[in-house]
Amino acid sequence: MRVARLAAALALVLALASIGNAATMEIFVRPEGDAVGGQERYGYGSPWYQLDRDATANPNAVYHWYSDGSGAARWTFLQFDLSDLVDMAAAVTRATFNFNLLPDGWGEGTRGNLNHLSNAATANGQATQGLGGDQPVGSVTSAMTLGWNYFDVTEYIRADLAAGFSWSVFSFNQVGYAGMFFSSGETEERSYLQVTYNGGTVDPNLPTPEPSSVVLMLLGAAGLLALRRKGVM
């Protein structure tokens, strides 16, 4: 009974230690780190032309619409600095993409899609590069409440860090006859990544004990107690 109690106590201590070493980092998009791109045309049948990407746009826009034969589309590019998380891919336990959804969106169902770029090797922190995502993350829908919302991007941040990328790149892409707006990098409600990782103030390059190592520690402690009870120690 005492052996079982000791093992349970050690397991609890290790779990609490793991929680105590967890830390959270918030990586906010910079003013130059988000930009709105788009296209327009002057009438039905006329060619589309591309707009210059605007890093000062406020708010960020994602939409597609037609009116009186003309049309327009907007999409938003974002880049987040990962330099403070170098060599920490294995330590990341959770990451979320957080954005502040604003009023005046329209359309039932999906209003915009968030995508992640699988190869951000050329990213430099300037969203005017126009790097768009190629991996679907999630959709903003008409059912979402205004204000802060998030998508889980843990696997994408881990992949970026494992590949050694300095920036994590995302884009919000438009869908037909729908639109959405969210706060830009020029505001206090700018988008950000929230990354939780093991380590806290501990050197992040130190290895995290594997489950098998924890089991061995528990078995060793139980064995010592058993030997003590038999009078060997």
PDB file of C-alpha atoms in Angstrom:
ATOM      1  CA  MET A   1       0.000   0.000   0.000  1.00  0.00           C
ATOM      2  CA  ARG A   2       2.790   2.414   0.921  1.00  0.00           C
ATOM      3  CA  VAL A   3       4.586   1.603  -2.329  1.00  0.00           C
ATOM      4  CA  ALA A   4       1.489   2.450  -4.319  1.00  0.00           C
ATOM      5  CA  ARG A   5       1.018   5.669  -2.365  1.00  0.00           C
ATOM      6  CA  LEU A   6       4.624   6.702  -2.932  1.00  0.00           C
ATOM      7  CA  ALA A   7       4.336   6.018  -6.656  1.00  0.00           C
ATOM      8  CA  ALA A   8       1.149   8.072  -6.872  1.00  0.00           C
ATOM      9  CA  ALA A   9       2.733  10.923  -4.923  1.00  0.00           C
ATOM     10  CA  LEU A  10       5.803  10.964  -7.152  1.00  0.00           C
ATOM     11  CA  ALA A  11       3.608  10.956 -10.261  1.00  0.00           C
ATOM     12  CA  LEU A  12       1.671  13.937  -8.903  1.00  0.00           C
ATOM     13  CA  VAL A  13       4.869  15.834  -8.091  1.00  0.00           C
ATOM     14  CA  LEU A  14       6.238  15.209 -11.570  1.00  0.00           C
ATOM     15  CA  ALA A  15       2.974  16.347 -13.167  1.00  0.00           C
ATOM     16  CA  LEU A  16       2.948  19.534 -11.090  1.00  0.00           C
ATOM     17  CA  ALA A  17       6.593  20.162 -11.963  1.00  0.00           C
ATOM     18  CA  SER A  18       5.766  19.817 -15.629  1.00  0.00           C
ATOM     19  CA  ILE A  19       2.923  22.329 -15.296  1.00  0.00           C
ATOM     20  CA  GLY A  20       5.160  24.688 -13.335  1.00  0.00           C
ATOM     21  CA  ASN A  21       7.773  24.667 -16.101  1.00  0.00           C
ATOM     22  CA  ALA A  22       5.259  25.539 -18.814  1.00  0.00           C
ATOM     23  CA  ALA A  23       5.448  29.060 -20.208  1.00  0.00           C
ATOM     24  CA  THR A  24       3.373  31.081 -22.668  1.00  0.00           C
ATOM     25  CA  MET A  25       4.635  33.539 -25.264  1.00  0.00           C
ATOM     26  CA  GLU A  26       2.531  35.967 -27.274  1.00  0.00           C
ATOM     27  CA  ILE A  27       3.888  36.970 -30.672  1.00  0.00           C
ATOM     28  CA  PHE A  28       2.042  40.004 -32.027  1.00  0.00           C
ATOM     29  CA  VAL A  29       1.934  40.838 -35.701  1.00  0.00           C
ATOM     30  CA  ARG A  30       3.892  43.995 -36.449  1.00  0.00           C
ATOM     31  CA  PRO A  31       2.456  46.913 -38.441  1.00  0.00           C
ATOM     32  CA  GLU A  32       4.473  45.795 -41.455  1.00  0.00           C
ATOM     33  CA  GLY A  33       3.612  42.170 -40.754  1.00  0.00           C
ATOM     34  CA  ASP A  34       0.086  42.289 -42.162  1.00  0.00           C
ATOM     35  CA  ALA A  35      -1.045  43.684 -45.492  1.00  0.00           C
ATOM     36  CA  VAL A  36      -4.192  43.664 -47.580  1.00  0.00           C
ATOM     37  CA  GLY A  37      -4.032  42.690 -51.229  1.00  0.00           C
ATOM     38  CA  GLY A  38      -6.807  42.450 -53.767  1.00  0.00           C
ATOM     39  CA  GLN A  39      -8.174  42.826 -57.234  1.00  0.00           C
ATOM     40  CA  GLU A  40     -10.859  44.879 -58.942  1.00  0.00           C
ATOM     41  CA  ARG A  41     -12.479  45.382 -62.319  1.00  0.00           C
ATOM     42  CA  TYR A  42     -14.515  48.169 -63.831  1.00  0.00           C
ATOM     43  CA  GLY A  43     -17.410  46.161 -65.193  1.00  0.00           C
ATOM     44  CA  TYR A  44     -18.713  42.763 -66.203  1.00  0.00           C
ATOM     45  CA  GLY A  45     -16.410  41.216 -68.792  1.00  0.00           C
ATOM     46  CA  SER A  46     -13.580  43.659 -68.126  1.00  0.00           C
ATOM     47  CA  PRO A  47     -10.243  42.248 -66.957  1.00  0.00           C
ATOM     48  CA  TRP A  48      -9.299  42.054 -63.299  1.00  0.00           C
ATOM     49  CA  TYR A  49      -6.330  44.119 -62.184  1.00  0.00           C
ATOM     50  CA  GLN A  50      -4.231  43.579 -59.068  1.00  0.00           C
ATOM     51  CA  LEU A  51      -4.032  46.214 -56.353  1.00  0.00           C
ATOM     52  CA  ASP A  52      -0.821  47.133 -54.576  1.00  0.00           C
ATOM     53  CA  ARG A  53      -0.517  45.364 -51.220  1.00  0.00           C
ATOM     54  CA  ASP A  54      -1.236  47.811 -48.431  1.00  0.00           C
ATOM     55  CA  ALA A  55       0.598  47.313 -45.123  1.00  0.00           C
ATOM     56  CA  THR A  56      -1.178  50.321 -43.612  1.00  0.00           C
ATOM     57  CA  ALA A  57      -4.707  49.043 -44.238  1.00  0.00           C
ATOM     58  CA  ASN A  58      -6.956  49.372 -41.201  1.00  0.00           C
ATOM     59  CA  PRO A  59      -8.940  47.244 -40.699  1.00  0.00           C
ATOM     60  CA  ASN A  60      -7.741  44.131 -42.457  1.00  0.00           C
ATOM     61  CA  ALA A  61     -10.260  43.008 -45.069  1.00  0.00           C
ATOM     62  CA  VAL A  62     -11.203  39.701 -46.651  1.00  0.00           C
ATOM     63  CA  TYR A  63     -14.097  39.753 -49.105  1.00  0.00           C
ATOM     64  CA  HIS A  64     -15.513  39.231 -52.568  1.00  0.00           C
ATOM     65  CA  TRP A  65     -18.487  41.102 -54.021  1.00  0.00           C
ATOM     66  CA  TYR A  66     -20.191  42.382 -57.160  1.00  0.00           C
ATOM     67  CA  SER A  67     -22.187  45.568 -57.614  1.00  0.00           C
ATOM     68  CA  ASP A  68     -23.582  47.063 -60.821  1.00  0.00           C
ATOM     69  CA  GLY A  69     -21.445  44.778 -62.933  1.00  0.00           C
ATOM     70  CA  SER A  70     -18.184  45.661 -61.229  1.00  0.00           C
ATOM     71  CA  GLY A  71     -16.475  43.580 -58.586  1.00  0.00           C
ATOM     72  CA  ALA A  72     -13.764  43.513 -55.997  1.00  0.00           C
ATOM     73  CA  ALA A  73     -11.887  41.078 -53.810  1.00  0.00           C
ATOM     74  CA  ARG A  74      -9.588  41.481 -50.824  1.00  0.00           C
ATOM     75  CA  TRP A  75      -7.353  39.121 -48.878  1.00  0.00           C
ATOM     76  CA  THR A  76      -4.870  39.598 -46.040  1.00  0.00           C
ATOM     77  CA  PHE A  77      -1.291  38.372 -45.599  1.00  0.00           C
ATOM     78  CA  LEU A  78       0.349  37.957 -42.165  1.00  0.00           C
ATOM     79  CA  GLN A  79       3.850  37.107 -40.906  1.00  0.00           C
ATOM     80  CA  PHE A  80       4.873  36.390 -37.298  1.00  0.00           C
ATOM     81  CA  ASP A  81       8.407  36.476 -35.893  1.00  0.00           C
ATOM     82  CA  LEU A  82       9.582  33.100 -34.525  1.00  0.00           C
ATOM     83  CA  SER A  83      13.119  34.169 -33.593  1.00  0.00           C
ATOM     84  CA  ASP A  84      12.463  33.816 -29.839  1.00  0.00           C
ATOM     85  CA  LEU A  85      11.497  30.172 -30.305  1.00  0.00           C
ATOM     86  CA  VAL A  86      14.536  28.915 -32.209  1.00  0.00           C
ATOM     87  CA  ASP A  87      15.271  25.198 -31.611  1.00  0.00           C
ATOM     88  CA  MET A  88      12.127  24.795 -29.525  1.00  0.00           C
ATOM     89  CA  ALA A  89       9.914  22.793 -31.890  1.00  0.00           C
ATOM     90  CA  ALA A  90       9.832  19.785 -29.561  1.00  0.00           C
ATOM     91  CA  ALA A  91       9.009  21.960 -26.552  1.00  0.00           C
ATOM     92  CA  VAL A  92       5.884  23.552 -28.044  1.00  0.00           C
ATOM     93  CA  THR A  93       2.750  22.014 -26.539  1.00  0.00           C
ATOM     94  CA  ARG A  94       0.110  24.342 -27.995  1.00  0.00           C
ATOM     95  CA  ALA A  95      -0.158  27.311 -30.326  1.00  0.00           C
ATOM     96  CA  THR A  96      -3.144  29.394 -31.360  1.00  0.00           C
ATOM     97  CA  PHE A  97      -3.730  32.053 -34.009  1.00  0.00           C
ATOM     98  CA  ASN A  98      -5.787  34.824 -32.379  1.00  0.00           C
ATOM     99  CA  PHE A  99      -7.672  37.556 -34.239  1.00  0.00           C
ATOM    100  CA  ASN A 100     -10.217  40.226 -33.340  1.00  0.00           C
ATOM    101  CA  LEU A 101     -13.269  39.885 -35.584  1.00  0.00           C
ATOM    102  CA  LEU A 102     -14.972  43.204 -36.388  1.00  0.00           C
ATOM    103  CA  PRO A 103     -18.522  44.159 -37.442  1.00  0.00           C
ATOM    104  CA  ASP A 104     -19.796  44.712 -41.011  1.00  0.00           C
ATOM    105  CA  GLY A 105     -19.032  41.232 -42.297  1.00  0.00           C
ATOM    106  CA  TRP A 106     -21.626  39.673 -44.605  1.00  0.00           C
ATOM    107  CA  GLY A 107     -22.667  36.366 -46.118  1.00  0.00           C
ATOM    108  CA  GLU A 108     -24.112  33.203 -44.597  1.00  0.00           C
ATOM    109  CA  GLY A 109     -21.771  30.365 -43.778  1.00  0.00           C
ATOM    110  CA  THR A 110     -18.064  30.796 -44.567  1.00  0.00           C
ATOM    111  CA  ARG A 111     -16.791  34.366 -44.805  1.00  0.00           C
ATOM    112  CA  GLY A 112     -13.074  33.722 -45.106  1.00  0.00           C
ATOM    113  CA  ASN A 113     -10.482  30.949 -44.844  1.00  0.00           C
ATOM    114  CA  LEU A 114      -7.235  31.001 -42.883  1.00  0.00           C
ATOM    115  CA  ASN A 115      -4.300  29.235 -44.537  1.00  0.00           C
ATOM    116  CA  HIS A 116      -0.704  28.562 -43.461  1.00  0.00           C
ATOM    117  CA  LEU A 117       2.327  28.615 -45.744  1.00  0.00           C
ATOM    118  CA  SER A 118       4.215  25.320 -45.630  1.00  0.00           C
ATOM    119  CA  ASN A 119       7.513  26.786 -46.875  1.00  0.00           C
ATOM    120  CA  ALA A 120       8.333  30.161 -45.334  1.00  0.00           C
ATOM    121  CA  ALA A 121      12.021  30.090 -46.221  1.00  0.00           C
ATOM    122  CA  THR A 122      11.801  33.355 -48.176  1.00  0.00           C
ATOM    123  CA  ALA A 123       9.692  35.260 -45.635  1.00  0.00           C
ATOM    124  CA  ASN A 124      11.284  38.432 -44.262  1.00  0.00           C
ATOM    125  CA  GLY A 125       8.590  39.877 -42.006  1.00  0.00           C
ATOM    126  CA  GLN A 126       7.195  42.179 -44.691  1.00  0.00           C
ATOM    127  CA  ALA A 127       3.644  41.138 -45.535  1.00  0.00           C
ATOM    128  CA  THR A 128       3.841  43.121 -48.777  1.00  0.00           C
ATOM    129  CA  GLN A 129       5.797  40.135 -50.114  1.00  0.00           C
ATOM    130  CA  GLY A 130       2.356  38.677 -50.700  1.00  0.00           C
ATOM    131  CA  LEU A 131       3.193  35.196 -49.423  1.00  0.00           C
ATOM    132  CA  GLY A 132      -0.052  33.261 -49.149  1.00  0.00           C
ATOM    133  CA  GLY A 133      -0.848  30.069 -47.301  1.00  0.00           C
ATOM    134  CA  ASP A 134      -1.236  26.682 -48.965  1.00  0.00           C
ATOM    135  CA  GLN A 135      -2.385  24.645 -45.944  1.00  0.00           C
ATOM    136  CA  PRO A 136      -5.990  25.083 -44.719  1.00  0.00           C
ATOM    137  CA  VAL A 137      -6.262  25.980 -41.030  1.00  0.00           C
ATOM    138  CA  GLY A 138      -9.912  26.919 -40.516  1.00  0.00           C
ATOM    139  CA  SER A 139     -12.833  29.025 -41.673  1.00  0.00           C
ATOM    140  CA  VAL A 140     -14.387  32.179 -40.290  1.00  0.00           C
ATOM    141  CA  THR A 141     -18.162  31.757 -40.400  1.00  0.00           C
ATOM    142  CA  SER A 142     -21.227  33.881 -39.861  1.00  0.00           C
ATOM    143  CA  ALA A 143     -21.839  31.925 -36.634  1.00  0.00           C
ATOM    144  CA  MET A 144     -18.690  33.296 -34.991  1.00  0.00           C
ATOM    145  CA  THR A 145     -19.137  35.992 -32.380  1.00  0.00           C
ATOM    146  CA  LEU A 146     -17.544  39.389 -32.830  1.00  0.00           C
ATOM    147  CA  GLY A 147     -14.370  40.010 -30.844  1.00  0.00           C
ATOM    148  CA  TRP A 148     -11.560  37.611 -30.151  1.00  0.00           C
ATOM    149  CA  ASN A 149     -11.531  34.210 -31.859  1.00  0.00           C
ATOM    150  CA  TYR A 150      -8.759  31.698 -32.437  1.00  0.00           C
ATOM    151  CA  PHE A 151      -7.638  28.670 -34.453  1.00  0.00           C
ATOM    152  CA  ASP A 152      -5.340  25.933 -33.185  1.00  0.00           C
ATOM    153  CA  VAL A 153      -2.097  26.102 -35.193  1.00  0.00           C
ATOM    154  CA  THR A 154       0.114  23.883 -33.028  1.00  0.00           C
ATOM    155  CA  GLU A 155       1.183  21.511 -35.799  1.00  0.00           C
ATOM    156  CA  TYR A 156       2.018  24.395 -38.133  1.00  0.00           C
ATOM    157  CA  ILE A 157       4.180  26.266 -35.622  1.00  0.00           C
ATOM    158  CA  ARG A 158       6.020  23.066 -34.713  1.00  0.00           C
ATOM    159  CA  ALA A 159       6.646  22.409 -38.404  1.00  0.00           C
ATOM    160  CA  ASP A 160       7.926  25.960 -38.989  1.00  0.00           C
ATOM    161  CA  LEU A 161      10.322  25.693 -36.045  1.00  0.00           C
ATOM    162  CA  ALA A 162      11.489  22.207 -37.021  1.00  0.00           C
ATOM    163  CA  ALA A 163      12.274  23.532 -40.507  1.00  0.00           C
ATOM    164  CA  GLY A 164      14.240  26.438 -39.050  1.00  0.00           C
ATOM    165  CA  PHE A 165      11.984  29.178 -40.431  1.00  0.00           C
ATOM    166  CA  SER A 166      12.350  32.618 -38.866  1.00  0.00           C
ATOM    167  CA  TRP A 167       8.774  33.589 -39.732  1.00  0.00           C
ATOM    168  CA  SER A 168       5.419  31.868 -39.657  1.00  0.00           C
ATOM    169  CA  VAL A 169       3.251  32.917 -42.602  1.00  0.00           C
ATOM    170  CA  PHE A 170      -0.544  32.919 -42.856  1.00  0.00           C
ATOM    171  CA  SER A 171      -3.164  34.410 -45.117  1.00  0.00           C
ATOM    172  CA  PHE A 172      -6.902  34.979 -44.919  1.00  0.00           C
ATOM    173  CA  ASN A 173      -8.423  34.217 -48.312  1.00  0.00           C
ATOM    174  CA  GLN A 174     -11.821  35.330 -49.570  1.00  0.00           C
ATOM    175  CA  VAL A 175     -14.779  33.224 -50.655  1.00  0.00           C
ATOM    176  CA  GLY A 176     -17.536  34.185 -53.102  1.00  0.00           C
ATOM    177  CA  TYR A 177     -20.120  36.787 -52.104  1.00  0.00           C
ATOM    178  CA  ALA A 178     -18.997  37.072 -48.477  1.00  0.00           C
ATOM    179  CA  GLY A 179     -16.749  39.267 -46.382  1.00  0.00           C
ATOM    180  CA  MET A 180     -15.091  39.787 -43.016  1.00  0.00           C
ATOM    181  CA  PHE A 181     -12.932  42.379 -41.280  1.00  0.00           C
ATOM    182  CA  PHE A 182     -10.470  42.039 -38.413  1.00  0.00           C
ATOM    183  CA  SER A 183      -8.103  44.301 -36.493  1.00  0.00           C
ATOM    184  CA  SER A 184      -4.809  45.204 -38.157  1.00  0.00           C
ATOM    185  CA  GLY A 185      -1.245  45.471 -36.932  1.00  0.00           C
ATOM    186  CA  GLU A 186      -1.706  49.220 -36.503  1.00  0.00           C
ATOM    187  CA  THR A 187      -4.073  48.707 -33.550  1.00  0.00           C
ATOM    188  CA  GLU A 188      -3.818  47.394 -29.989  1.00  0.00           C
ATOM    189  CA  GLU A 189      -6.168  44.552 -30.970  1.00  0.00           C
ATOM    190  CA  ARG A 190      -3.757  43.220 -33.577  1.00  0.00           C
ATOM    191  CA  SER A 191      -3.556  39.495 -34.331  1.00  0.00           C
ATOM    192  CA  TYR A 192      -1.099  37.365 -32.409  1.00  0.00           C
ATOM    193  CA  LEU A 193       0.189  33.844 -31.894  1.00  0.00           C
ATOM    194  CA  GLN A 194      -0.015  32.432 -28.386  1.00  0.00           C
ATOM    195  CA  VAL A 195       2.555  29.681 -27.930  1.00  0.00           C
ATOM    196  CA  THR A 196       2.760  27.458 -24.862  1.00  0.00           C
ATOM    197  CA  TYR A 197       5.943  25.468 -24.387  1.00  0.00           C
ATOM    198  CA  ASN A 198       7.696  23.357 -21.799  1.00  0.00           C
ATOM    199  CA  GLY A 199      10.672  24.866 -20.035  1.00  0.00           C
ATOM    200  CA  GLY A 200       9.590  28.116 -18.436  1.00  0.00           C
ATOM    201  CA  THR A 201      12.798  29.686 -17.163  1.00  0.00           C
ATOM    202  CA  VAL A 202      14.639  26.426 -17.766  1.00  0.00           C
ATOM    203  CA  ASP A 203      17.027  26.275 -20.716  1.00  0.00           C
ATOM    204  CA  PRO A 204      14.718  25.310 -23.638  1.00  0.00           C
ATOM    205  CA  ASN A 205      17.521  23.230 -25.178  1.00  0.00           C
ATOM    206  CA  LEU A 206      17.505  20.818 -22.261  1.00  0.00           C
ATOM    207  CA  PRO A 207      15.715  17.563 -23.114  1.00  0.00           C
ATOM    208  CA  THR A 208      12.276  16.984 -21.659  1.00  0.00           C
ATOM    209  CA  PRO A 209      12.003  13.636 -19.806  1.00  0.00           C
ATOM    210  CA  GLU A 210      10.207  11.013 -21.852  1.00  0.00           C
ATOM    211  CA  PRO A 211       7.334   8.992 -20.380  1.00  0.00           C
ATOM    212  CA  SER A 212       9.563   5.922 -20.202  1.00  0.00           C
ATOM    213  CA  SER A 213      12.077   7.838 -18.092  1.00  0.00           C
ATOM    214  CA  VAL A 214       9.334   8.913 -15.714  1.00  0.00           C
ATOM    215  CA  VAL A 215       8.192   5.308 -15.359  1.00  0.00           C
ATOM    216  CA  LEU A 216      11.743   4.224 -14.540  1.00  0.00           C
ATOM    217  CA  MET A 217      12.013   6.919 -11.908  1.00  0.00           C
ATOM    218  CA  LEU A 218       8.794   5.745 -10.276  1.00  0.00           C
ATOM    219  CA  LEU A 219       9.859   2.102 -10.369  1.00  0.00           C
ATOM    220  CA  GLY A 220      13.225   2.983  -8.881  1.00  0.00           C
ATOM    221  CA  ALA A 221      11.639   4.881  -6.028  1.00  0.00           C
ATOM    222  CA  ALA A 222       9.227   2.024  -5.366  1.00  0.00           C
ATOM    223  CA  GLY A 223      12.108  -0.436  -5.373  1.00  0.00           C
ATOM    224  CA  LEU A 224      14.054   1.616  -2.845  1.00  0.00           C
ATOM    225  CA  LEU A 225      11.077   1.688  -0.532  1.00  0.00           C
ATOM    226  CA  ALA A 226      10.609  -2.062  -0.867  1.00  0.00           C
ATOM    227  CA  LEU A 227      14.274  -2.671  -0.005  1.00  0.00           C
ATOM    228  CA  ARG A 228      13.965  -0.392   2.993  1.00  0.00           C
ATOM    229  CA  ARG A 229      10.960  -2.335   4.266  1.00  0.00           C
ATOM    230  CA  LYS A 230      12.919  -5.596   3.978  1.00  0.00           C
ATOM    231  CA  GLY A 231      15.759  -4.115   5.985  1.00  0.00           C
ATOM    232  CA  VAL A 232      18.293  -4.286   3.134  1.00  0.00           C
ATOM    233  CA  MET A 233      18.968  -0.536   3.445  1.00  0.00           C
TER     234      MET A 233
END
